[in-house]
PDB file of C-alpha atoms in Angstrom:
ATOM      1  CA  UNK A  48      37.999  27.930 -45.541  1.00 56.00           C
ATOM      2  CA  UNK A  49      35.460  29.981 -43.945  1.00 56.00           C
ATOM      3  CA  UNK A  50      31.501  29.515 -43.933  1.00 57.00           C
ATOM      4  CA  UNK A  51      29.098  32.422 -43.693  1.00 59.00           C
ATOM      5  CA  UNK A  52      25.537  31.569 -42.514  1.00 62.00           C
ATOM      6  CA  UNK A  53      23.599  34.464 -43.130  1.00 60.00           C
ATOM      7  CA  UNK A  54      23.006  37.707 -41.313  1.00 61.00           C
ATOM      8  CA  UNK A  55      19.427  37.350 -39.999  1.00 59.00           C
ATOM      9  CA  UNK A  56      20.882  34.200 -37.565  1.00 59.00           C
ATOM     10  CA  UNK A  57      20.904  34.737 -34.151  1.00 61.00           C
ATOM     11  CA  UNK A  58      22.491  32.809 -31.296  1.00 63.00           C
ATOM     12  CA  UNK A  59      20.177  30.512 -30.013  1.00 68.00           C
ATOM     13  CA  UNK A  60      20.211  29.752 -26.327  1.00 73.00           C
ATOM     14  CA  UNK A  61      18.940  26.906 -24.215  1.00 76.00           C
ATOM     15  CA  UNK A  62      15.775  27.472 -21.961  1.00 79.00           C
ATOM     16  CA  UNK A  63      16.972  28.494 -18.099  1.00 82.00           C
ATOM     17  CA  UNK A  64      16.688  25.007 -16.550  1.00 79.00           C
ATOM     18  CA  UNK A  65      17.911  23.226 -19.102  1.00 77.00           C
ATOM     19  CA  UNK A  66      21.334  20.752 -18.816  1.00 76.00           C
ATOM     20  CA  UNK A  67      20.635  18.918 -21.597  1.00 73.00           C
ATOM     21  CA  UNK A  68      19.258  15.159 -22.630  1.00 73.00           C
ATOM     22  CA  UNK A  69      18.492  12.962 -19.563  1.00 72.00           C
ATOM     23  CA  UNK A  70      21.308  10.413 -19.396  1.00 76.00           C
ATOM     24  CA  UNK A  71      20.314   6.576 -19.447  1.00 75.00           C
ATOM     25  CA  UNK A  72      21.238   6.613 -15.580  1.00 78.00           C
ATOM     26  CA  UNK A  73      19.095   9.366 -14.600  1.00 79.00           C
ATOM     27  CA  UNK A  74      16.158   7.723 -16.665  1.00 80.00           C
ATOM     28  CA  UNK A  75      16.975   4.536 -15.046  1.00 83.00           C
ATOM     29  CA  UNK A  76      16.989   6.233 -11.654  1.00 84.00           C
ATOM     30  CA  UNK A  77      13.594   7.571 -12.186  1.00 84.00           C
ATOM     31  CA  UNK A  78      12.187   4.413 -13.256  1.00 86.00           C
ATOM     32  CA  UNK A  79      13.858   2.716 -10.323  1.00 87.00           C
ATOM     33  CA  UNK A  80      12.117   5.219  -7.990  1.00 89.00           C
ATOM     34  CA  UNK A  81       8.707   4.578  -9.368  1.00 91.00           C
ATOM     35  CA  UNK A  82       8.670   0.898  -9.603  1.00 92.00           C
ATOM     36  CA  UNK A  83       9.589   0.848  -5.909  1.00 92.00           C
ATOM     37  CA  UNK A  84       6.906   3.597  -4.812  1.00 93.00           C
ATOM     38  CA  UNK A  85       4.152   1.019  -6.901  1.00 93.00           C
ATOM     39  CA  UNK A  86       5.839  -1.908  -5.300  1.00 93.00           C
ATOM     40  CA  UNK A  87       6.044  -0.271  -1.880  1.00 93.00           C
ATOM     41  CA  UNK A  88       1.900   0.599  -2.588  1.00 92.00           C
ATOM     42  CA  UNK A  89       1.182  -2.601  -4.090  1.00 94.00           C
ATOM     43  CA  UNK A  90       2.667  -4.547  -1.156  1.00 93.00           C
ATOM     44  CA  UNK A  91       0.650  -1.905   1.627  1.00 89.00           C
ATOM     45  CA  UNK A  92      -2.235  -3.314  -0.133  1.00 87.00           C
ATOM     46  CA  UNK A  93      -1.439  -7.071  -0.309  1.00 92.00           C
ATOM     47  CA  UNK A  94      -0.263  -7.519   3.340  1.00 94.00           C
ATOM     48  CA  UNK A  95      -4.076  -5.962   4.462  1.00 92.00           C
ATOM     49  CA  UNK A  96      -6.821  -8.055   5.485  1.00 92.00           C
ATOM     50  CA  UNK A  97     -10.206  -7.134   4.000  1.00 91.00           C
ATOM     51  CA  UNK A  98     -11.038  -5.973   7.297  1.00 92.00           C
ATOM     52  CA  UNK A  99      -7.971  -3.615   7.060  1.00 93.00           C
ATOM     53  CA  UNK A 100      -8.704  -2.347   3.353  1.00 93.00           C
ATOM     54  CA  UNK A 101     -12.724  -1.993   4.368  1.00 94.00           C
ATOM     55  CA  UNK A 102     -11.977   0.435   7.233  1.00 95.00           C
ATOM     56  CA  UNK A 103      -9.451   2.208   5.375  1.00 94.00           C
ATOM     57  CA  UNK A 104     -12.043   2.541   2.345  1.00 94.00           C
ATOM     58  CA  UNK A 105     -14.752   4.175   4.516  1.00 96.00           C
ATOM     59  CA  UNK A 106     -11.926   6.536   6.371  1.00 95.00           C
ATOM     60  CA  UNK A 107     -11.101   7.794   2.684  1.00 95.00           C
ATOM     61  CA  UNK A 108     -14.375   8.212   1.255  1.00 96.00           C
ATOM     62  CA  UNK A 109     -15.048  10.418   4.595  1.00 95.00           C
ATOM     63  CA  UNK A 110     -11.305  12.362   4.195  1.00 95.00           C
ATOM     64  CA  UNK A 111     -10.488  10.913   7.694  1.00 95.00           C
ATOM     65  CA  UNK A 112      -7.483   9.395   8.854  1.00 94.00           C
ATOM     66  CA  UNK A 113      -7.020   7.139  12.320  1.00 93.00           C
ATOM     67  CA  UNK A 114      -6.068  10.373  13.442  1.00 95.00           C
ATOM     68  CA  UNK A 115      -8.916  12.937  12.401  1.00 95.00           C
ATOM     69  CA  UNK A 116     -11.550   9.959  13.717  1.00 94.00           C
ATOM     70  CA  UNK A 117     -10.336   9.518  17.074  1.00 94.00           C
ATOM     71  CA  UNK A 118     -10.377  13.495  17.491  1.00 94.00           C
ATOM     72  CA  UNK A 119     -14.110  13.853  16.101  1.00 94.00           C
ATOM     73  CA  UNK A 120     -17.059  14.105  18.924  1.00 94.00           C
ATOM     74  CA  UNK A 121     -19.041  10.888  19.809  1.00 94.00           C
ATOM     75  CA  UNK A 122     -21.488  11.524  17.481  1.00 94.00           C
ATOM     76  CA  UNK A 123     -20.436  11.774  14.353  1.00 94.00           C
ATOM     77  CA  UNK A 124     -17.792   9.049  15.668  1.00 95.00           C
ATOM     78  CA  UNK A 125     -19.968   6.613  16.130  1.00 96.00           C
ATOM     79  CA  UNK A 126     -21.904   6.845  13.361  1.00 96.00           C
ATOM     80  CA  UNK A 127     -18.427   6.518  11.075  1.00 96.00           C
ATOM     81  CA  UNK A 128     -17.775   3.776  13.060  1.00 96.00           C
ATOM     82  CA  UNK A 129     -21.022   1.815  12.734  1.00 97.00           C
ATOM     83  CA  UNK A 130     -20.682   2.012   8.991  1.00 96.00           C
ATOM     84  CA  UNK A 131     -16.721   1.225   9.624  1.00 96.00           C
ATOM     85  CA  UNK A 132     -18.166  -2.248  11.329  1.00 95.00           C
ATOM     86  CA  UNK A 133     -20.783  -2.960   8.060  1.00 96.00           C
ATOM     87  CA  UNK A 134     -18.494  -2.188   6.008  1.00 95.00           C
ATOM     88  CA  UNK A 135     -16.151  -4.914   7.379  1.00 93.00           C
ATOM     89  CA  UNK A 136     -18.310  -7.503   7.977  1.00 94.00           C
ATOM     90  CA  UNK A 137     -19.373  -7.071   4.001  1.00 93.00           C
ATOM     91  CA  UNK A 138     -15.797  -7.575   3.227  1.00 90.00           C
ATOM     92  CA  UNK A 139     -15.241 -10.457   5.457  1.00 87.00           C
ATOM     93  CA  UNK A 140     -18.557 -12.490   4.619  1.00 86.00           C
ATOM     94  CA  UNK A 141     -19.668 -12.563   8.154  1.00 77.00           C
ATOM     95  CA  UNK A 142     -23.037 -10.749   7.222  1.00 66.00           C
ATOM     96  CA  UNK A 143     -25.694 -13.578   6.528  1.00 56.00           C
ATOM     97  CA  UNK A 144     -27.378 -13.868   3.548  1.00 54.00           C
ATOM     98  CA  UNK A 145     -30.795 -13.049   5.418  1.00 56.00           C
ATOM     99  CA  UNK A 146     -29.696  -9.832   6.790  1.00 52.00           C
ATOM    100  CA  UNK A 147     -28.784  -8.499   3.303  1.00 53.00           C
ATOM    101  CA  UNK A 148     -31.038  -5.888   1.985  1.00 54.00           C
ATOM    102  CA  UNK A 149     -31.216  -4.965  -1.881  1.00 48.00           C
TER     103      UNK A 149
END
């Protein structure tokens, strides 16, 4: 018995790349390698002291690293590092209440 399609069909081809469904291994693979990236984050973050997380908050919001601040001039060293030291003792509570501005 033999089945004709049609004439106007053409052979359809795969995009390049392609090598078909993800298998359940690969999938779990991937998830594996996530979860253990945002537990590998997650435990950076839990293992820091406020003091830790505060100084590494201001280095970020400046787009510094230990690195990049220890090469910077005096200056502008200083004054990164003044607001470094605020910044922690916010975080730790050792400001007092009277010193607090609004």
């Amino acid at each position: 018995m033999t089945i004709t399609i049609g004439e106007g069909l053409q052979n359809l081809s795969y995009p390049r790349g392609y090598t078909g469904p993800a298998r359940a291994s690969d999938r779990a693979a991937q998830f594996q390698t996530k979860f253990d990236t945002a537990l590998s984050q997650f435990e950076k973050l839990a293992f820091q002291t406020p003091a830790e997380r505060a100084r590494e908050a201001v280095l970020k919001r400046h787009g510094l690293d230990e690195k990049a601040l220890a090469g910077l001039n005096a200056a502008p060293r200083n004054t990164i590092e003044q607001e470094i030291a605020d910044s922690v003792r916010r975080a730790t509570g050792a400001e007092s209440p009277k010193s607090r501005t609004s």
